[in-house]
CSV table of C-alpha atoms in Angstrom, one decimal:
chain,number,residue,atom,x,y,z
A,1,MET,CA,85.7,-115.9,84.9
A,2,LYS,CA,89.2,-117.1,85.8
A,3,MET,CA,87.8,-120.3,87.4
A,4,ASN,CA,85.8,-121.1,84.3
A,5,GLY,CA,88.8,-120.6,82.1
A,6,VAL,CA,90.9,-122.9,84.2
A,7,VAL,CA,88.3,-125.6,84.1
A,8,VAL,CA,87.9,-125.3,80.4
A,9,LEU,CA,91.7,-125.5,79.9
A,10,LEU,CA,91.8,-128.6,82.1
A,11,LEU,CA,89.1,-130.3,80.1
A,12,ARG,CA,91.0,-129.6,76.9
A,13,PHE,CA,94.2,-131.0,78.3
A,14,LEU,CA,92.4,-134.1,79.4
A,15,CYS,CA,90.7,-134.6,76.1
A,16,LEU,CA,94.0,-134.2,74.3
A,17,LEU,CA,95.6,-136.7,76.6
A,18,GLY,CA,92.8,-139.2,75.9
A,19,VAL,CA,93.2,-138.7,72.1
A,20,CYS,CA,96.9,-139.4,72.4
A,21,TRP,CA,96.3,-142.5,74.4
A,22,MET,CA,93.6,-143.6,71.9
A,23,THR,CA,96.0,-143.1,68.9
A,24,SER,CA,98.2,-145.8,70.3
A,25,ALA,CA,95.4,-148.1,69.0
A,26,SER,CA,95.9,-147.0,65.4
A,27,VAL,CA,92.6,-148.4,64.0
A,28,VAL,CA,89.6,-146.3,65.0
A,29,LEU,CA,86.1,-146.9,63.8
A,30,ILE,CA,83.9,-143.8,63.8
A,31,GLY,CA,80.2,-143.7,63.1
A,32,SER,CA,77.2,-141.5,63.9
A,33,ASN,CA,76.4,-143.4,67.1
A,34,ILE,CA,79.5,-145.5,67.7
A,35,THR,CA,83.3,-145.0,68.2
A,36,LEU,CA,85.5,-148.1,68.5
A,37,SER,CA,89.3,-148.4,68.7
A,38,PHE,CA,91.5,-151.4,68.1
A,39,ASP,CA,95.1,-152.3,68.8
A,40,ASP,CA,97.2,-153.0,65.7
A,41,VAL,CA,100.8,-153.5,64.5
A,42,GLU,CA,102.0,-152.0,61.3
A,43,ALA,CA,103.6,-154.2,58.6
A,44,ASN,CA,107.4,-154.0,58.3
A,45,PHE,CA,107.3,-154.0,54.5
A,46,ALA,CA,104.5,-151.3,54.1
A,47,PRO,CA,105.0,-147.5,54.2
A,48,ALA,CA,104.6,-146.2,57.8
A,49,ILE,CA,101.5,-144.2,58.7
A,50,GLU,CA,102.6,-140.6,59.3
A,51,GLY,CA,101.2,-137.3,60.3
A,52,THR,CA,97.5,-137.3,61.4
A,53,GLY,CA,96.9,-140.7,59.7
A,54,GLN,CA,94.5,-141.7,56.9
A,55,CYS,CA,90.7,-141.9,56.9
A,56,GLY,CA,88.7,-144.2,54.6
A,57,ILE,CA,85.8,-146.6,54.1
A,58,LEU,CA,86.2,-150.2,54.9
A,59,TYR,CA,85.2,-153.0,52.4
A,60,LEU,CA,85.4,-156.8,52.7
A,61,ALA,CA,87.9,-158.4,50.3
A,62,ASN,CA,86.6,-161.0,47.9
A,63,PRO,CA,88.0,-163.6,48.3
A,64,LEU,CA,88.5,-162.9,52.0
A,65,ASP,CA,92.0,-164.3,52.2
A,66,ALA,CA,93.1,-162.2,49.1
A,67,CYS,CA,95.3,-165.1,47.9
A,68,SER,CA,94.0,-164.5,44.4
A,69,ASP,CA,93.0,-161.5,42.5
A,70,LEU,CA,90.1,-159.5,44.1
A,71,SER,CA,86.8,-159.5,42.2
A,72,ASN,CA,85.6,-156.3,44.0
A,73,LYS,CA,88.0,-153.8,42.4
A,74,VAL,CA,87.8,-150.1,42.9
A,75,GLU,CA,87.2,-148.3,39.6
A,76,LYS,CA,89.4,-145.4,38.8
A,77,GLY,CA,87.7,-142.0,39.0
A,78,SER,CA,85.1,-143.2,41.4
A,79,ASN,CA,83.9,-141.0,44.3
A,80,ILE,CA,84.9,-143.6,46.9
A,81,THR,CA,87.0,-141.9,49.6
A,82,SER,CA,90.1,-143.9,50.4
A,83,PRO,CA,88.8,-147.4,50.2
A,84,PHE,CA,90.3,-149.9,52.7
A,85,ALA,CA,90.1,-153.7,52.3
A,86,LEU,CA,89.6,-156.2,55.2
A,87,VAL,CA,91.5,-159.4,54.7
A,88,ILE,CA,91.9,-162.6,56.8
A,89,ARG,CA,95.2,-164.1,57.6
A,90,GLY,CA,96.3,-167.5,56.1
A,91,GLY,CA,96.5,-169.1,52.7
A,92,CYS,CA,99.5,-167.0,51.4
A,93,SER,CA,102.1,-164.6,52.6
A,94,PHE,CA,101.3,-161.2,54.0
A,95,ASP,CA,103.1,-159.3,51.2
A,96,ASP,CA,101.1,-161.2,48.5
A,97,LYS,CA,97.9,-160.3,50.1
A,98,VAL,CA,98.8,-156.6,50.3
A,99,ARG,CA,100.0,-156.6,46.7
A,100,ARG,CA,96.6,-158.0,45.5
A,101,VAL,CA,94.7,-155.5,47.6
A,102,GLN,CA,96.8,-152.7,46.0
A,103,LYS,CA,96.2,-154.1,42.5
A,104,ALA,CA,92.5,-153.9,43.1
A,105,GLY,CA,92.7,-150.2,43.8
A,106,PHE,CA,92.5,-150.1,47.6
A,107,GLU,CA,94.7,-147.7,49.6
A,108,ALA,CA,95.1,-149.8,52.7
A,109,ALA,CA,94.9,-153.4,53.8
A,110,ILE,CA,93.7,-154.4,57.3
A,111,VAL,CA,94.6,-158.0,57.9
A,112,TYR,CA,93.0,-159.7,60.9
A,113,ASP,CA,94.2,-162.9,62.6
A,114,ASN,CA,92.5,-166.3,61.9
A,115,ASP,CA,93.2,-167.5,65.4
A,116,ASP,CA,93.2,-166.1,68.9
A,117,GLY,CA,96.7,-165.0,69.8
A,118,PHE,CA,99.1,-162.1,70.1
A,119,LEU,CA,99.5,-159.4,67.5
A,120,VAL,CA,102.5,-159.9,65.2
A,121,ALA,CA,104.4,-157.7,62.9
A,122,MET,CA,103.8,-158.7,59.3
A,123,ALA,CA,107.1,-159.4,57.5
A,124,GLY,CA,107.7,-159.8,53.8
A,125,ASN,CA,109.1,-158.3,50.7
A,126,ALA,CA,108.5,-154.6,50.4
A,127,ALA,CA,109.1,-154.4,46.6
A,128,GLY,CA,106.3,-152.5,44.8
A,129,ILE,CA,104.1,-152.1,47.9
A,130,LYS,CA,102.9,-148.5,48.2
A,131,ILE,CA,99.8,-148.8,50.4
A,132,HIS,CA,99.5,-149.0,54.2
A,133,ALA,CA,99.0,-152.4,55.9
A,134,VAL,CA,98.2,-153.2,59.5
A,135,PHE,CA,97.5,-156.3,61.5
A,136,VAL,CA,94.7,-156.7,64.1
A,137,SER,CA,93.4,-159.5,66.3
A,138,LYS,CA,90.7,-161.9,65.4
A,139,ALA,CA,88.1,-160.3,67.7
A,140,SER,CA,88.8,-156.9,66.2
A,141,GLY,CA,88.4,-158.3,62.6
A,142,GLU,CA,85.0,-159.9,63.5
A,143,ILE,CA,83.8,-156.6,64.8
A,144,LEU,CA,85.1,-154.7,61.8
A,145,LYS,CA,83.5,-157.1,59.4
A,146,LYS,CA,80.0,-156.0,60.7
A,147,TYR,CA,80.7,-152.4,59.5
A,148,THR,CA,82.2,-153.1,56.1
A,149,GLY,CA,80.6,-151.4,53.1
A,150,SER,CA,78.7,-148.7,55.1
A,151,PRO,CA,79.4,-145.2,53.8
A,152,ASP,CA,78.4,-143.7,57.1
A,153,ILE,CA,81.1,-145.6,59.0
A,154,GLU,CA,84.7,-144.3,58.6
A,155,LEU,CA,87.9,-146.1,59.5
A,156,TRP,CA,90.8,-144.0,60.8
A,157,LEU,CA,94.3,-145.3,60.5
A,158,SER,CA,96.5,-143.2,62.9
A,159,PRO,CA,100.2,-143.5,63.5
A,160,THR,CA,101.3,-146.0,66.1
A,161,PHE,CA,103.3,-144.6,69.1
A,162,GLU,CA,104.8,-147.8,70.3
A,163,ASN,CA,108.6,-147.7,70.8
A,164,SER,CA,108.7,-144.1,69.8
A,165,ALA,CA,110.8,-141.6,71.7
A,166,TRP,CA,108.7,-138.7,70.4
A,167,SER,CA,105.5,-140.3,71.5
A,168,ILE,CA,106.9,-140.9,75.0
A,169,MET,CA,108.0,-137.3,75.3
A,170,ALA,CA,104.6,-136.1,74.0
A,171,ILE,CA,102.6,-138.2,76.4
A,172,SER,CA,104.9,-137.2,79.3
A,173,PHE,CA,104.6,-133.5,78.4
A,174,ILE,CA,100.8,-133.7,78.1
A,175,SER,CA,100.6,-135.6,81.4
A,176,LEU,CA,102.6,-132.9,83.1
A,177,LEU,CA,100.4,-130.2,81.7
A,178,ALA,CA,97.3,-132.0,83.0
A,179,ILE,CA,98.8,-132.4,86.4
A,180,SER,CA,99.8,-128.7,86.4
A,181,ALA,CA,96.3,-127.7,85.4
A,182,VAL,CA,94.8,-129.8,88.3
A,183,LEU,CA,97.2,-128.2,90.8
A,184,ALA,CA,96.5,-124.7,89.4
A,185,THR,CA,92.8,-125.3,89.7
A,186,CYS,CA,93.1,-126.4,93.3
A,187,PHE,CA,95.2,-123.3,94.0
A,188,PHE,CA,92.8,-120.8,92.5
A,189,VAL,CA,89.8,-122.4,94.1
A,190,ARG,CA,91.4,-122.2,97.5
A,191,ARG,CA,92.5,-118.6,96.9
A,192,TYR,CA,89.0,-117.7,95.7
A,193,HIS,CA,87.5,-119.1,98.9
A,194,VAL,CA,90.1,-117.3,101.1
A,195,ARG,CA,89.4,-114.0,99.5
A,196,ARG,CA,85.7,-114.5,99.7
A,197,GLU,CA,85.8,-115.4,103.4
A,198,ARG,CA,88.2,-112.7,104.4
A,199,PRO,CA,85.7,-109.7,104.3
A,200,ARG,CA,83.1,-111.8,106.1
A,201,SER,CA,85.5,-112.7,108.9
A,202,SER,CA,86.5,-109.1,109.3
A,203,ARG,CA,82.8,-108.1,109.7
A,204,VAL,CA,82.3,-110.8,112.2
A,205,ARG,CA,85.3,-109.6,114.2
A,206,GLU,CA,83.9,-106.1,114.2
A,207,PHE,CA,80.5,-107.3,115.6
A,208,HIS,CA,82.2,-109.4,118.3
A,209,GLY,CA,83.3,-106.4,120.2
A,210,MET,CA,81.9,-107.5,123.6
A,211,SER,CA,83.1,-110.5,125.5
A,212,ARG,CA,80.9,-112.9,127.4
A,213,ARG,CA,82.7,-112.0,130.6
A,214,LEU,CA,81.6,-108.4,130.4
A,215,VAL,CA,78.1,-109.4,129.5
A,216,LYS,CA,77.8,-111.7,132.5
A,217,ALA,CA,79.1,-109.0,134.8
A,218,MET,CA,76.0,-106.9,134.1
A,219,PRO,CA,73.3,-106.9,136.7
A,220,SER,CA,70.4,-109.3,136.3
A,221,LEU,CA,67.1,-110.1,138.1
A,222,ILE,CA,64.4,-112.7,138.2
A,223,PHE,CA,61.1,-111.3,136.8
A,224,THR,CA,58.2,-111.4,139.3
A,225,ALA,CA,56.0,-108.5,138.3
A,226,VAL,CA,56.0,-105.2,136.4
A,227,LEU,CA,57.7,-102.7,138.7
A,228,ASP,CA,58.0,-99.6,136.6
A,229,ASP,CA,56.5,-98.1,133.4
A,230,ASN,CA,59.3,-98.7,131.0
A,231,SER,CA,59.3,-99.7,127.3
A,232,THR,CA,61.2,-102.9,128.3
A,233,SER,CA,59.4,-103.6,131.6
A,234,ARG,CA,56.9,-105.9,130.1
A,235,THR,CA,58.3,-107.1,126.7
A,236,CYS,CA,61.7,-108.0,125.5
A,237,ALA,CA,62.7,-105.8,122.6
A,238,VAL,CA,64.8,-108.5,121.0
A,239,CYS,CA,62.4,-111.4,120.8
A,240,LEU,CA,59.2,-109.3,121.2
A,241,GLU,CA,57.9,-111.8,123.8
A,242,ASP,CA,56.4,-110.8,127.1
A,243,TYR,CA,58.2,-111.7,130.3
A,244,THR,CA,56.9,-114.6,132.4
A,245,ILE,CA,57.4,-115.0,136.1
A,246,GLY,CA,60.7,-116.7,136.9
A,247,GLU,CA,62.6,-115.7,133.8
A,248,LYS,CA,66.1,-114.2,134.1
A,249,LEU,CA,66.4,-110.6,132.9
A,250,ARG,CA,69.5,-108.7,132.1
A,251,ILE,CA,69.7,-104.9,132.9
A,252,LEU,CA,71.9,-102.7,130.7
A,253,PRO,CA,73.6,-99.6,131.9
A,254,CYS,CA,70.8,-97.6,130.3
A,255,HIS,CA,68.3,-99.4,132.7
A,256,HIS,CA,66.6,-101.2,129.8
A,257,LYS,CA,65.7,-104.9,130.6
A,258,PHE,CA,65.8,-107.9,128.2
A,259,HIS,CA,65.8,-111.6,128.4
A,260,ALA,CA,69.2,-112.6,129.6
A,261,PHE,CA,69.6,-115.1,126.7
A,262,CYS,CA,68.4,-112.6,124.0
A,263,ILE,CA,70.6,-109.7,125.1
A,264,ASP,CA,73.6,-111.9,125.7
A,265,SER,CA,73.4,-113.2,122.2
A,266,TRP,CA,72.8,-109.7,120.8
A,267,LEU,CA,75.8,-108.2,122.6
A,268,THR,CA,78.3,-111.0,121.7
A,269,THR,CA,77.1,-111.7,118.2
A,270,TRP,CA,75.5,-108.7,116.6
A,271,ARG,CA,76.0,-105.3,118.2
A,272,THR,CA,77.5,-103.8,121.4
A,273,PHE,CA,74.7,-101.2,122.0
A,274,CYS,CA,71.3,-101.3,123.5
A,275,PRO,CA,68.6,-102.3,120.9
A,276,VAL,CA,66.2,-99.6,122.2
A,277,CYS,CA,68.2,-96.5,122.9
A,278,LYS,CA,71.4,-97.4,120.8
A,279,ARG,CA,73.7,-96.5,123.7
A,280,ASP,CA,76.9,-98.4,124.1
A,281,ALA,CA,76.5,-101.1,126.6
A,282,ARG,CA,80.2,-101.1,127.4
A,283,THR,CA,80.0,-97.7,129.3
A,284,THR,CA,78.4,-96.9,132.6
A,285,VAL,CA,75.5,-94.4,133.0
A,286,GLY,CA,77.8,-91.5,134.0
A,287,ASP,CA,80.2,-92.2,131.2
A,288,LEU,CA,77.8,-92.3,128.3
A,289,PRO,CA,79.4,-90.7,125.2
A,290,ALA,CA,77.8,-87.5,123.8
A,291,SER,CA,76.0,-87.7,120.5
A,292,GLU,CA,73.5,-85.7,118.4
A,293,SER,CA,70.6,-87.1,120.5
A,294,THR,CA,72.3,-86.2,123.8
A,295,PRO,CA,70.4,-83.3,125.5
A,296,LEU,CA,72.3,-80.1,126.1
A,297,LEU,CA,70.9,-79.8,129.7
A,298,SER,CA,70.4,-82.9,131.8
A,299,THR,CA,67.4,-83.1,134.1
A,300,SER,CA,69.2,-85.3,136.6
A,301,PRO,CA,69.5,-84.0,140.2
A,302,SER,CA,73.3,-84.0,140.0
A,303,SER,CA,73.2,-81.7,136.9
A,304,VAL,CA,70.8,-79.3,138.5
A,305,SER,CA,72.8,-79.0,141.7
A,306,SER,CA,76.0,-78.4,139.7
A,307,VAL,CA,74.3,-75.6,137.7
A,308,LEU,CA,73.0,-73.9,140.9
A,309,SER,CA,76.4,-74.0,142.6
A,310,CYS,CA,78.0,-72.5,139.5
A,311,VAL,CA,75.4,-69.6,139.6
A,312,ARG,CA,76.0,-69.0,143.3
A,313,SER,CA,79.8,-68.8,142.8
A,314,ARG,CA,79.5,-66.3,140.0
A,315,ILE,CA,77.1,-64.1,142.0
A,316,ALA,CA,79.4,-64.2,145.1
A,317,SER,CA,82.4,-63.1,142.9
A,318,SER,CA,80.5,-60.1,141.7
A,319,SER,CA,79.2,-59.0,145.3
A,320,SER,CA,82.0,-56.4,145.5
A,321,ILE,CA,80.1,-54.1,143.1
A,322,GLN,CA,77.8,-51.9,145.2
A,323,ILE,CA,74.8,-50.4,143.6
A,324,ASP,CA,72.7,-47.7,145.3
A,325,THR,CA,69.2,-48.9,144.5
A,326,ALA,CA,67.7,-45.9,146.3
A,327,ALA,CA,69.3,-43.6,143.7
A,328,TRP,CA,67.5,-45.4,141.1
A,329,THR,CA,64.1,-45.7,142.8
A,330,SER,CA,63.8,-42.2,144.4
A,331,PRO,CA,65.9,-39.4,142.8
A,332,PRO,CA,66.2,-36.0,144.5
A,333,ALA,CA,63.4,-33.5,144.1
A,334,SER,CA,65.6,-30.9,142.4
A,335,HIS,CA,66.8,-33.5,140.0
A,336,ALA,CA,63.3,-34.7,139.4
A,337,HIS,CA,62.1,-31.2,138.8
A,338,SER,CA,64.9,-30.6,136.3
A,339,LEU,CA,64.0,-33.8,134.5
A,340,ALA,CA,60.3,-32.9,134.4
A,341,SER,CA,61.2,-29.6,132.7
A,342,ILE,CA,62.8,-31.5,129.8
A,343,PRO,CA,60.0,-33.1,127.8
A,344,SER,CA,62.3,-34.9,125.5
A,345,ILE,CA,63.5,-37.4,128.1
A,346,GLN,CA,60.2,-38.0,129.9
A,347,PRO,CA,59.3,-41.0,127.9
A,348,SER,CA,62.6,-42.5,128.6
A,349,VAL,CA,62.2,-41.9,132.3
A,350,ARG,CA,58.7,-43.4,132.3
A,351,SER,CA,59.9,-46.4,130.3
A,352,TYR,CA,62.7,-46.9,132.8
A,353,HIS,CA,60.3,-46.8,135.7
A,354,HIS,CA,58.0,-49.3,134.0
A,355,SER,CA,60.9,-51.7,133.3
A,356,PRO,CA,61.1,-54.9,135.2
A,357,SER,CA,62.6,-54.5,138.6
A,358,MET,CA,66.1,-55.9,139.4
A,359,SER,CA,67.0,-57.5,142.7
A,360,TYR,CA,70.5,-58.1,143.9
A,361,SER,CA,71.7,-60.2,146.9
């Protein structure tokens, strides 16, 4: 969302900058399918164009040089929006042309050059002149003549920014804003990519827990034939392909075999445990860590021998207790007669004699 906002703001600044540069050409022709702008110079004797400018419809003056009264006058109360008159240079002075255009009811006079040359500032007597007047080139006038009298085509007279301190400051400020927006966009884009790549790189570092040196140090062999009945003796559990004679196999501490290339890539790129039994490949067989799947009693010979030695030591420590087994197996006759005379304890004696025998060493 922040990136989209920065991009939209940048586009707005660029559009505003383009509009400001376009307003330096103060005559802008706007239509449904066309937009043209032309350079001009305002007359010294006419009121200056201020604010946002003035918009109107362009008409061709009759006569074109406006050295006599115009026949195509604008009637008062008509619905024509700000009519402008297009006049050619020559025949009379500039101020006379503008006065006749104003007398005919037009609100602005666009005078174009009758010869190819540079734009000039129209000079004359400003007495009684209340409408705007601008001067454009011959090429601009010929183009504008094609769009005169069309109500769908509007002509926009915007203020000229030449030799204006405020215009220079405004353009400089907007240019600075545009450059700042570009720099801010680059900064946020870089920051976004850095934040997006940071979790991924941390996960990659977590999976790269085993170095290639440790993997290469594990034992390996060349496959010739199936030597034992193991889940990985025929097929590699990583690529699920059967071994072929001459292939190099890697043996993990848990005695599972894999293709050397497959298990090396697995241990250095993805995980650090065996793909089959999930035991850590960084430990030896005797140092395997205990887990929920680790059996309580191991069936290896070393475990059995350790259990037997522990039992023997405990029995040897208790050999000092002497038990007279004969007293339990054959009681005296008098004692047996006395016991037989007590019927309440006979079941207990019988149950004792039928109990499993106990042996001591």
